[in-house]
Coordinates of C-alpha atoms and ligand atoms in Angstrom, one line a residue:
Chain V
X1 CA 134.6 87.9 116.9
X2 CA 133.0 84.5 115.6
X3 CA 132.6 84.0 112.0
X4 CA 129.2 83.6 112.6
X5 CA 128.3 86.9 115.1
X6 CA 127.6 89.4 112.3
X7 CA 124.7 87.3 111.6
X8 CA 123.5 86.5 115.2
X9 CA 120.6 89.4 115.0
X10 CA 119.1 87.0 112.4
X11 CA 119.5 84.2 114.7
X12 CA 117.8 86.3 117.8
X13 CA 115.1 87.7 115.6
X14 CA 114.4 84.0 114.7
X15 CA 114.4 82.8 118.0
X16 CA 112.1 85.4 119.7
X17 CA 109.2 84.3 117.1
X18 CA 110.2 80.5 118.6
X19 CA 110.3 81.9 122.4
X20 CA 106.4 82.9 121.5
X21 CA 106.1 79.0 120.4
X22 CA 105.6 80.2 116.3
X23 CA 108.1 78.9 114.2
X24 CA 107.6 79.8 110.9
X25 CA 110.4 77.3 109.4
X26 CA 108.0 75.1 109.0
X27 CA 108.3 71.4 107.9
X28 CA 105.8 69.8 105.6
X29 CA 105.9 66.4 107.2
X30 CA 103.3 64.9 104.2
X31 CA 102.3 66.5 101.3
X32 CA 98.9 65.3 100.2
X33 CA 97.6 67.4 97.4
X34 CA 98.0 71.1 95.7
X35 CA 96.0 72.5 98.8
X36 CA 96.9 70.2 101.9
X37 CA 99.9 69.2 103.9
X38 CA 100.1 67.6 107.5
X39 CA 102.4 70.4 109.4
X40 CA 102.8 69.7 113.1
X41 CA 100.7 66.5 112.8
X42 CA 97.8 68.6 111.6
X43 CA 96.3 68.3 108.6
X44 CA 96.7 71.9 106.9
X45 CA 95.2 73.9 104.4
X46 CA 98.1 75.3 101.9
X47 CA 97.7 79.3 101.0
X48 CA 100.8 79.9 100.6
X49 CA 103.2 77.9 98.0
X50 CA 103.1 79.9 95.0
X51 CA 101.7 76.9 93.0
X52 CA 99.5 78.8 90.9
X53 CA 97.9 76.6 88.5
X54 CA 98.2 73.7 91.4
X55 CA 100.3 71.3 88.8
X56 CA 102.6 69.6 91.6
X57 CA 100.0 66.8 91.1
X58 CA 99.4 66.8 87.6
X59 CA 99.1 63.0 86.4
X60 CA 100.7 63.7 83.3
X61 CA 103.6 65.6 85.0
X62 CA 103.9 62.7 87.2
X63 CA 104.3 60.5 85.0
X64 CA 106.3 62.5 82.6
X65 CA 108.6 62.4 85.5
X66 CA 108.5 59.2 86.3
X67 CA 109.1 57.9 82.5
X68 CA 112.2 60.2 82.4
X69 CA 113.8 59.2 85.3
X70 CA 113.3 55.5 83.9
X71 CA 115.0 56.1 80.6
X72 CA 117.9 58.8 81.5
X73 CA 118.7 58.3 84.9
X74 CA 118.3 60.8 88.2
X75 CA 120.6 63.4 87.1
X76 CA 123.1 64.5 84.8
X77 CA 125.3 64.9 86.8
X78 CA 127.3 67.7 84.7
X79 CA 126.9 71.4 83.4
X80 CA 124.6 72.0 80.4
X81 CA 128.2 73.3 79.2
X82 CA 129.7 70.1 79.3
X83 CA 127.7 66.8 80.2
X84 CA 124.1 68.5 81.3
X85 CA 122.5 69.1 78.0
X86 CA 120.4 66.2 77.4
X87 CA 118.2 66.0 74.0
X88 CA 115.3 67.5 76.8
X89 CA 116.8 70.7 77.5
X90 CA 117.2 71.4 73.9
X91 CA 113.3 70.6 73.1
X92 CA 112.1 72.8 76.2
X93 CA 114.0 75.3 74.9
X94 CA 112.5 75.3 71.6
X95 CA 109.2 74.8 73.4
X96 CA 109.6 77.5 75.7
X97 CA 111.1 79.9 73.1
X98 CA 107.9 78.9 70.9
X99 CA 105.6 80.0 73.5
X100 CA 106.6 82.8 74.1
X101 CA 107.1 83.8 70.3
X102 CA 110.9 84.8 70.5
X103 CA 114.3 83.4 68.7
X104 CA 116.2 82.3 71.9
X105 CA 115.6 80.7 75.4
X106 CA 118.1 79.1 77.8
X107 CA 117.0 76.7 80.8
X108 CA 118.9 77.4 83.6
X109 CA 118.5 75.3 87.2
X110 CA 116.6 77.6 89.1
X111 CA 114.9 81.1 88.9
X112 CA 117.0 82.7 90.9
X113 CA 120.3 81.7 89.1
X114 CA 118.5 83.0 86.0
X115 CA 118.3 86.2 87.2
X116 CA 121.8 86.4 88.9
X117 CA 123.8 85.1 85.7
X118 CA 122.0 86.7 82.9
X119 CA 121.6 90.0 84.3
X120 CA 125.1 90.2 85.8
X121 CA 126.8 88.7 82.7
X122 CA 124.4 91.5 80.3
X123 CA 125.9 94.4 81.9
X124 CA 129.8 95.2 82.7
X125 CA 132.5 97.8 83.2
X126 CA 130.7 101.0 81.5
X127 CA 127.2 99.9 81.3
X128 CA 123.9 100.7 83.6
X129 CA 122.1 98.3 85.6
X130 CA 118.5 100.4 86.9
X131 CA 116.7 98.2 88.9
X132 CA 113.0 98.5 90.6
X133 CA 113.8 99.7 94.6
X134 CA 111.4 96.7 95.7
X135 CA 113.2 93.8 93.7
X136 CA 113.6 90.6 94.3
X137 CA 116.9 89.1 96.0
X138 CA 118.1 88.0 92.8
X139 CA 118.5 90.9 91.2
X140 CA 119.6 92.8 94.4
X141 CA 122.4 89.7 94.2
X142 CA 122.9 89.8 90.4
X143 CA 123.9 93.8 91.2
X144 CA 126.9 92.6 93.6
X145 CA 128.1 90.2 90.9
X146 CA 128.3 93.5 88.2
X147 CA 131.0 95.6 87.7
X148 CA 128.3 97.6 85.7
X149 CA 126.9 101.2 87.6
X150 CA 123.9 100.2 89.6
X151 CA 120.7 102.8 89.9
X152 CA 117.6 102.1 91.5
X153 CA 114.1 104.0 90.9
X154 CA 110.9 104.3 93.2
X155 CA 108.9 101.1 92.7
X156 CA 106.3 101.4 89.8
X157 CA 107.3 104.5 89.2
X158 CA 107.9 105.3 85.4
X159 CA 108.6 109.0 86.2
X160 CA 111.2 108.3 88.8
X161 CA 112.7 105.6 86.1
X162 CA 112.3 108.6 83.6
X163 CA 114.5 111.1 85.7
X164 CA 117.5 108.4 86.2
X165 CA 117.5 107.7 82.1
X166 CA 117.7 111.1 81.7
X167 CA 120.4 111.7 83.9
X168 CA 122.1 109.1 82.4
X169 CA 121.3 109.8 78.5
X170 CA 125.0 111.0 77.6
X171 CA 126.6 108.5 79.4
X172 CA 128.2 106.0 76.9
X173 CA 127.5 102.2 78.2
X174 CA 124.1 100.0 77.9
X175 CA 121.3 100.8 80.6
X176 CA 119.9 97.7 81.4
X177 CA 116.3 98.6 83.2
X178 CA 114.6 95.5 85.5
X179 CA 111.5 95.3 86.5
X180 CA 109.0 92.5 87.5
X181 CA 105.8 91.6 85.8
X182 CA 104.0 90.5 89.7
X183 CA 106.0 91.3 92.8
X184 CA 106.5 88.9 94.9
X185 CA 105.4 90.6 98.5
X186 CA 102.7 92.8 97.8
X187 CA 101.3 91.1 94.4
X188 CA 101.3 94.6 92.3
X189 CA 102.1 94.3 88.4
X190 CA 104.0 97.1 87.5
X191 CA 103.1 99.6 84.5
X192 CA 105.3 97.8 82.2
X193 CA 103.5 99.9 78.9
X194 CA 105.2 102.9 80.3
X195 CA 108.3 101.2 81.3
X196 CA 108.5 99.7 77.9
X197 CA 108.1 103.1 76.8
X198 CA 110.3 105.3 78.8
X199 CA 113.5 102.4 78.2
X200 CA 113.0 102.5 74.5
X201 CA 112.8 106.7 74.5
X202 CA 116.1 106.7 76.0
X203 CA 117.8 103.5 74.0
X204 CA 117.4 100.9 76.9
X205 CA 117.1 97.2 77.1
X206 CA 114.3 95.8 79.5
X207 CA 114.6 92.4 81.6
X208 CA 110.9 91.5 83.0
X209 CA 111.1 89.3 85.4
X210 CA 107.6 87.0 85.1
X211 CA 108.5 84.4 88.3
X212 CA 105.0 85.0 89.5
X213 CA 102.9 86.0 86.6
X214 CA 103.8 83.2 84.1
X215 CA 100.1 81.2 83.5
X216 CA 98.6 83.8 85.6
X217 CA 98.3 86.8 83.4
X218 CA 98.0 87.0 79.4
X219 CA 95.6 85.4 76.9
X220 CA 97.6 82.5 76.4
X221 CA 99.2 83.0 79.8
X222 CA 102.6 84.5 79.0
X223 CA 102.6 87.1 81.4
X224 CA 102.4 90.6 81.8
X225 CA 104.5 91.3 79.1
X226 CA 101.2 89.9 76.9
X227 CA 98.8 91.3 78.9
X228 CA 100.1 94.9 78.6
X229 CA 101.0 94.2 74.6
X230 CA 104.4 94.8 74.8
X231 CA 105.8 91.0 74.3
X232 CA 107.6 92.2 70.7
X233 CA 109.3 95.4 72.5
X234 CA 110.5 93.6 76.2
X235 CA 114.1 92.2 75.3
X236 CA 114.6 89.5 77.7
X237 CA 112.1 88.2 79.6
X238 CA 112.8 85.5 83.0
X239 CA 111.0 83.3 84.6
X240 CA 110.8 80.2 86.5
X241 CA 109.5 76.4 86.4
X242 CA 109.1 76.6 90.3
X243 CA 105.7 78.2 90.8
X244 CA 103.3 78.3 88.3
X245 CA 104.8 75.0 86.3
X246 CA 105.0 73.3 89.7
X247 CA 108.8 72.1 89.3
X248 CA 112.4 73.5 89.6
X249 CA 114.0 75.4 87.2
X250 CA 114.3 79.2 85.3
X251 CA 114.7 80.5 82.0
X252 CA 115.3 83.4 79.9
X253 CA 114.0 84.4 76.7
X254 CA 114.9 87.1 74.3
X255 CA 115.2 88.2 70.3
X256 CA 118.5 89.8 70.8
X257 CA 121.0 89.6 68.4
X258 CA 123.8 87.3 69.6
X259 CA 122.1 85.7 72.6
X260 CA 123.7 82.2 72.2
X261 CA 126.7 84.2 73.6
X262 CA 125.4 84.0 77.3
X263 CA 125.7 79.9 76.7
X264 CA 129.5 80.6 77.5
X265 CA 129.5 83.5 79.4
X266 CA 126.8 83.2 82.0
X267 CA 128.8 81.4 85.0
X268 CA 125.5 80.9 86.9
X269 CA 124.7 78.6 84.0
X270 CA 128.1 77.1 83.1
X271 CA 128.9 76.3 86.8
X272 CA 126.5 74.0 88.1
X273 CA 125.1 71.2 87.0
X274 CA 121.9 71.0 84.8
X275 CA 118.0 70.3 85.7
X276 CA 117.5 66.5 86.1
X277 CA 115.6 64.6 83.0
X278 CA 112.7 63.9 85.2
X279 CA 111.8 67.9 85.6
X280 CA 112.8 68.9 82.3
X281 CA 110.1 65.9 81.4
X282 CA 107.4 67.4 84.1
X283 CA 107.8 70.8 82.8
X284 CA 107.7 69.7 79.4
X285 CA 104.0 68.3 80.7
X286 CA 103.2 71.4 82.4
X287 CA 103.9 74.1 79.7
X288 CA 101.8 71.3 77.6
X289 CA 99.3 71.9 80.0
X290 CA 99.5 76.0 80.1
X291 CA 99.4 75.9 76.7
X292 CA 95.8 73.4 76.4
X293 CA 94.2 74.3 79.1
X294 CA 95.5 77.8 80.4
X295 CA 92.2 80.1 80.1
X296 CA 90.2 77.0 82.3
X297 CA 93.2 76.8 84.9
X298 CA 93.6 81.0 84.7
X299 CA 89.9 81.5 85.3
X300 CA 89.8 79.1 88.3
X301 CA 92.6 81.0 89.5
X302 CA 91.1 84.4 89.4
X303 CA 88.0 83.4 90.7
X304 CA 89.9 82.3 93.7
X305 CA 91.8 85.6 93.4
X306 CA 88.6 87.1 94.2
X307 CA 87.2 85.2 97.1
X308 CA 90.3 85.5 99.2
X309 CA 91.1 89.3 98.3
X310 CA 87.3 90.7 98.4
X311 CA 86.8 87.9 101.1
X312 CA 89.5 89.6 103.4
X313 CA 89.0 93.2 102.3
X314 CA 85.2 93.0 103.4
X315 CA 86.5 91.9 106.7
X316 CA 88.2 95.2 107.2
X317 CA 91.7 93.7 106.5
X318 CA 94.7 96.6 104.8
X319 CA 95.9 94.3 101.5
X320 CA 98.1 94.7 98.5
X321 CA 97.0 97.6 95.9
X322 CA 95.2 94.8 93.8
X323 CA 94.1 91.7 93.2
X324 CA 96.8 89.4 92.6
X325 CA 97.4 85.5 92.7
X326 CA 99.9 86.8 95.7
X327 CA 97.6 88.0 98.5
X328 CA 99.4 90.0 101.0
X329 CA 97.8 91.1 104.2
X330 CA 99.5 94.0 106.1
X331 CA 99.8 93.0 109.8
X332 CA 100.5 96.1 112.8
X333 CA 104.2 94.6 113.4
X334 CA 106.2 92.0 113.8
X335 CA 104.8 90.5 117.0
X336 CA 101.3 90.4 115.9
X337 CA 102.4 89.1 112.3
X338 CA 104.1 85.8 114.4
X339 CA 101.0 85.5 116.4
X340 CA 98.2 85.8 114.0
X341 CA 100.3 83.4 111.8
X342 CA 100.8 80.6 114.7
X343 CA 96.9 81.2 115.2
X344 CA 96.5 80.6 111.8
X345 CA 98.5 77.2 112.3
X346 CA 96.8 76.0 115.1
X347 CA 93.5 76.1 113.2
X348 CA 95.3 74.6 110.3
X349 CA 96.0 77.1 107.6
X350 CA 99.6 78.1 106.5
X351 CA 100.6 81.3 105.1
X352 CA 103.8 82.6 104.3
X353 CA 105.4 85.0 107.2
X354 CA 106.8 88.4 105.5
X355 CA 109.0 90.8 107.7
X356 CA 111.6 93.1 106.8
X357 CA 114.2 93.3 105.4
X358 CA 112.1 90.7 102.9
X359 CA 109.3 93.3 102.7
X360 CA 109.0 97.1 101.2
X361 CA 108.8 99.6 103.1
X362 CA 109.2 97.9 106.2
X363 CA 105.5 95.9 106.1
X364 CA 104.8 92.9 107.9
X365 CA 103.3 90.9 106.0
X366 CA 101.2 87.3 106.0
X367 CA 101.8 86.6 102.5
X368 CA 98.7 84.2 100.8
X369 CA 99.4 82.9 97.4
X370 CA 96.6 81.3 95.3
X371 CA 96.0 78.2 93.7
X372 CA 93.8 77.3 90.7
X373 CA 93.5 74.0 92.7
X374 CA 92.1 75.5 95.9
X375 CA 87.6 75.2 96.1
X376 CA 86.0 78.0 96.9
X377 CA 85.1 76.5 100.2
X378 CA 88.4 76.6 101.1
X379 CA 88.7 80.0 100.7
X380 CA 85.8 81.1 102.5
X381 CA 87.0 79.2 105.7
X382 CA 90.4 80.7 105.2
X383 CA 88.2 84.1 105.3
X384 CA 86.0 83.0 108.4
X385 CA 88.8 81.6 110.2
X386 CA 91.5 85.0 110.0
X387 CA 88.7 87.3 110.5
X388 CA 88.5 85.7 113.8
X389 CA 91.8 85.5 114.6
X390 CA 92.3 89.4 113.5
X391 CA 89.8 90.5 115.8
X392 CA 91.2 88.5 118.9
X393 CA 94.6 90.2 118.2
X394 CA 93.3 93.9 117.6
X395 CA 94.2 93.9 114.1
X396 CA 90.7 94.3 113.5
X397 CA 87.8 96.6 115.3
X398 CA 86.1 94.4 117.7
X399 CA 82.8 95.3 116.2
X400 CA 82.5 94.3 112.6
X401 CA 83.3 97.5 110.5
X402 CA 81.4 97.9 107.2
X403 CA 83.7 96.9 104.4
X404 CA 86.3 99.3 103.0
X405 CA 85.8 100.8 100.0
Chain F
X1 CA 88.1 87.1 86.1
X2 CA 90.5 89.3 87.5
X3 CA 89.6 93.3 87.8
X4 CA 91.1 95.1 84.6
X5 CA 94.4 96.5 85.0
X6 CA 94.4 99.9 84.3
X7 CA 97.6 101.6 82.8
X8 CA 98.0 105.1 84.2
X9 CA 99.1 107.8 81.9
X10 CA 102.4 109.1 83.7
X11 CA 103.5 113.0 83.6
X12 CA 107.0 112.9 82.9
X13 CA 106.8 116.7 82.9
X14 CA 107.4 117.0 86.6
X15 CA 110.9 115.4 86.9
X16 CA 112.4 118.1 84.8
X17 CA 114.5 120.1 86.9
X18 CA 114.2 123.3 88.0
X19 CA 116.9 126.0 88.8
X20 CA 120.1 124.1 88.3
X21 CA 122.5 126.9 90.9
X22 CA 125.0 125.0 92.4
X23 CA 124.2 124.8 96.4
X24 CA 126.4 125.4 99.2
X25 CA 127.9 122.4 101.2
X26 CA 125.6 123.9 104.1
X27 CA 122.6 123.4 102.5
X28 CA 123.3 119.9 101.3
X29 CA 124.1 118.7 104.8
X30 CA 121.2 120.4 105.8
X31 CA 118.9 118.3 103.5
X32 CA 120.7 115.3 104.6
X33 CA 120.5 115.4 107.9
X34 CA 116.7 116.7 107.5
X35 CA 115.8 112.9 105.9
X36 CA 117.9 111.2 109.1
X37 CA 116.3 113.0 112.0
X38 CA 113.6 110.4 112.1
X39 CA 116.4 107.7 112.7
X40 CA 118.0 109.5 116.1
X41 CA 119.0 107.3 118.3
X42 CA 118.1 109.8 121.9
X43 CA 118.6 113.0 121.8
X44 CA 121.9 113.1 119.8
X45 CA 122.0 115.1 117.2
X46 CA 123.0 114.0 113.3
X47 CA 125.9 116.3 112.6
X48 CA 128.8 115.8 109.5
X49 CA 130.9 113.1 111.6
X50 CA 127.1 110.8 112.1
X51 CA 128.4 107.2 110.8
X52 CA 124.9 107.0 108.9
X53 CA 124.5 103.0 109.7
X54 CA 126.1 102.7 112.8
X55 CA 125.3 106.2 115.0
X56 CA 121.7 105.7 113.6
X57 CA 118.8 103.5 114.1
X58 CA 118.8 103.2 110.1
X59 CA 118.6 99.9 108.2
X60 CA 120.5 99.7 104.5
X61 CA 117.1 99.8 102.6
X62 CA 116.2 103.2 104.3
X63 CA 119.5 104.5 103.5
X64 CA 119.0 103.7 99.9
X65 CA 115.7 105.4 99.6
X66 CA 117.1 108.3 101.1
X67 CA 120.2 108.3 98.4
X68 CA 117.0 107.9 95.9
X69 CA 115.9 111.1 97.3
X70 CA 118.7 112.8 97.2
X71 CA 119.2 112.0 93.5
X72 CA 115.9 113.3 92.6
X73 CA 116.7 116.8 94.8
X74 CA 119.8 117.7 93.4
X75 CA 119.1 116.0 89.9
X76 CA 122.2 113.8 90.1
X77 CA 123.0 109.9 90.0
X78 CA 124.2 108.4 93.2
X79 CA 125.0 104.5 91.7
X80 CA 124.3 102.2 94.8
X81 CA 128.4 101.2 93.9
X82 CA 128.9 104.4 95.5
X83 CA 126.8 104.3 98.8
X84 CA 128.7 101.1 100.1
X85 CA 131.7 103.6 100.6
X86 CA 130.0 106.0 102.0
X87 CA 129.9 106.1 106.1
X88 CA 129.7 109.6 107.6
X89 CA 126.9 112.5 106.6
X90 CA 130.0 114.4 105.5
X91 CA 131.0 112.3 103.0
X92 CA 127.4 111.7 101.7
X93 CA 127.5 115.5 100.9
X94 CA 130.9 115.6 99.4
X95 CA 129.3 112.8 97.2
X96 CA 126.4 114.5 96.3
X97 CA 128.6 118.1 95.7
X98 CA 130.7 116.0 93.6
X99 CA 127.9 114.3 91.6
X100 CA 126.6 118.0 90.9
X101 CA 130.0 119.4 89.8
X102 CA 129.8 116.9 87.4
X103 CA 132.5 114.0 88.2
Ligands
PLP501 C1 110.4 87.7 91.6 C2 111.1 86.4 91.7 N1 112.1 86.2 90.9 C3 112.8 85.0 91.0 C4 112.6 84.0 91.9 C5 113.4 82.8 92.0 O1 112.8 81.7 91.5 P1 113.3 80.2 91.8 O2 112.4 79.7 92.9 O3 113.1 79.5 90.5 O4 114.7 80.3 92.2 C6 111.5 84.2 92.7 C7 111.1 83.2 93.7 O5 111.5 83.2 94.8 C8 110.8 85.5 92.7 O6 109.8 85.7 93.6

């Protein structure tokens, strides 16, 4: 057997979606805005990068950038343990701490690291990590780096959560419950007020991961954990500079007692080198920017929010549960998913493809994301154009159906 | 703006368990092998030596939604540590009998 063979299903699955001429590995051959790449020589419309407030352009980030990589160089070239921590980090993580009104933050190098090392490194031999069935792959991941007892509960599910605390309630050890504030696939928030709640009955700790609602959701945009009221009660919350700031990076922040100890235990941060000055400096900007002009940027957002998900559900289209700045729009199966999506590319709009084992409950998916930056216009030709594309492919009735309720 | 989120209120009341007998190995391979039937690969039928991922057209999510399941049946904890060692229907009900006997 080849070293390679247990993962040639992968390989086959990838190259029947080529044999139909889709290849969703896609290469942005120019960037030109927020909203628009050239893909394939075509110009394309962008509805599905995640970039939420549409800040990859942002002059001041830019420049920020720019002026950073002028005065400290294009890398650091060494751990924030060791060499990495620049006077930067340490003000973005005041900043970010500020923000969010708690004691502690660390900057770590990506999102997904920050969920690997801190979750892994809070729980050990003896404790209880109870994760959300449809979480992300970084806390799947951050499970198989834990020598702590891993339980999983139905998604959203504060019941189901309830049962495994109580199974667990005279069990010495920590319970460590995780949960996300927006999922990723399907663009549901959870019920973190009764998740708050049920952890806190039994003595737990809560981790909320915000990747996707950071900006979005919140009166001064700091997530779900604001928007249900429960910022003073999560303990850690995570999150990430990649979408919504428009950059690289993740973070954690938390009131706990004794936090500063994950600076030396958290492998995921102590092994790899630290974010370069010129995103610290473009985060910096962007956070600067969340923090002026967040309720403008939020609104836009929503509004677009709107048009896509009403836009799509009038069309007779099955979505997500809600409205969401992740749009997610359930496809028949695979097949049709690849060729609605090439579709889709040919008349220039690019989504994100969704299939399992990336989705729950074995959807396919064509995942849209959102973008403050995107016009309305945009939308409603994204609308015009997959309504015609769904009724060529069957995934819609051939006559127009009245809109779902 | 976006549509208000609205916070369900949650009845914890119905997870508390019921009877709490012990039941007999037949009856817990019984209700295992009632959640794979759906994953038959032809006509075979699951029976105690089934290797659950391999004799089954199963993926490792499905299987750990079933485990959830199972948990919530019996009342016990089946830590996802445990389900990587398990292979066979068999010893996914001497699991769950030793989960309810309490080790
Ligand atoms: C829910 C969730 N958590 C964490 C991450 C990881 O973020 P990053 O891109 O910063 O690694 C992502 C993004 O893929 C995500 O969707």
């Amino acid at each position: 057997m080849g070293i390679l063979d247990r993962h040639l299903h992968l390989l086959e699955t990838h190259r029947a979606m080529q044999a139909t001429g889709a290849d969703p590995l896609v290469v942005m051959e120019r960037v030109l805005s927020p909203t628009e790449a050239v893909i394939n020589g075509r110009r394309t419309l962008l509805v599905g990068t995640n970039n939420y407030f549409g800040l990859t352009f942002d002059k001041a980030c830019i420049e920020a950038a720019i002026e950073a990589t002028r005065a400290e160089g294009t890398g650091t070239t060494g751990s924030r343990t060791a060499n990495g921590t620049y006077a930067q980090h340490a003000a973005l993580e005041a900043e970010m701490a500020e923000f969010y009104g708690k004691k502690h933050c660390m900057v770590m190098t990506t999102g997904y690291q920050a969920n690997l090392g801190i979750i892994s490194t809070l729980v050990g031999e003896g404790d209880y990590l109870v994760i959300d069935a449809d979480s992300h792959a970084s806390i799947y991941d951050a499970c198989k780096q834990t020598q702590a007892t891993i339980i999983r509960f139905r998604h959203n599910d504060p019941a189901s959560l309830e049962a495994r605390l109580r199974r667990l309630k005279d069990e010495p050890g920590n319970k460590l419950v995780v949960v996300e504030g927006i999922y990723s696939m399907l663009g549901d928030t959870a019920p973190l007020k009764a998740f708050v709640e049920v952890t806190k009955r039994y003595g737990g700790y809560i981790l909320v991961d915000e990747a996707h609602s950071l900006g979005a959701l919140g009166e001064r945009g700091r997530g779900l954990v604001e928007e249900a009221g429960v910022l003073d009660e999560v303990d850690f919350v995570v999150g990430t500079f990649s979408k919504t700031l428009g950059a690289i990076g993740g973070f954690c922040v938390s009131d706990v007692e004794g936090f500063e100890a994950l600076r030396v235990a958290t492998r995921a941060y102590m092994f790899t080198a630290s974010l370069p000055p010129s995103i610290v400096a473009s985060v910096r900007a962007a956070l600067k920017i969340v923090r002026k002009d967040g309720a403008v940027l939020r609104k836009r957002l929503w509004d677009n929010v709107a048009t896509l998900y009403d836009g799509l559900a009038k069309a007779g289209f099955r979505l997500g549960p809600e409205h969401g700045p992740v749009v997610a729009v359930v496809m028949p199966d695979q097949m049709t998913t690849v060729g609605v999506w090439q579709a889709l590319m040919e008349a220039g709009i690019y989504v994100n493809v969704a299939v399992p084992p990336a989705t729950p409950g074995g959807l396919c998916l064509l995942r849209c994301s959102l973008s403050a930056a995107h016009s309305r216009g945009q939308l409603q030709h994204m609308v015009e154009v997959l309504a015609e594309v769904g009724h060529r492919f069957g995934v819609l009735p051939q006559e127009r159906s009245a809109a779902v309720a | 703006m976006r549509s208000a989120h609205k916070f369900k209120v949650y009845d914890f009341t119905e997870t508390v368990p019921g009877d709490s007998d012990t039941p007999a190995r037949e009856q817990v391979v019984a209700e295992i092998v009632q959640r794979l039937e759906p994953f038959r690969v032809d006509s075979r039928p699951v029976v105690g030596a089934t290797v659950i991922t391999k004799d089954l057209n199963i993926d490792s999510l499905a299987v750990m939604d079933m485990v959830m399941e199972l948990e919530d049946r019996f009342d016990i904890s089946i830590p996802l540590n445990d389900v990587a060692e398990i292979h066979t229907v068999d010893e996914l009900a001497d699991a769950v009998l030793r989960k309810i006997g309490g080790h």
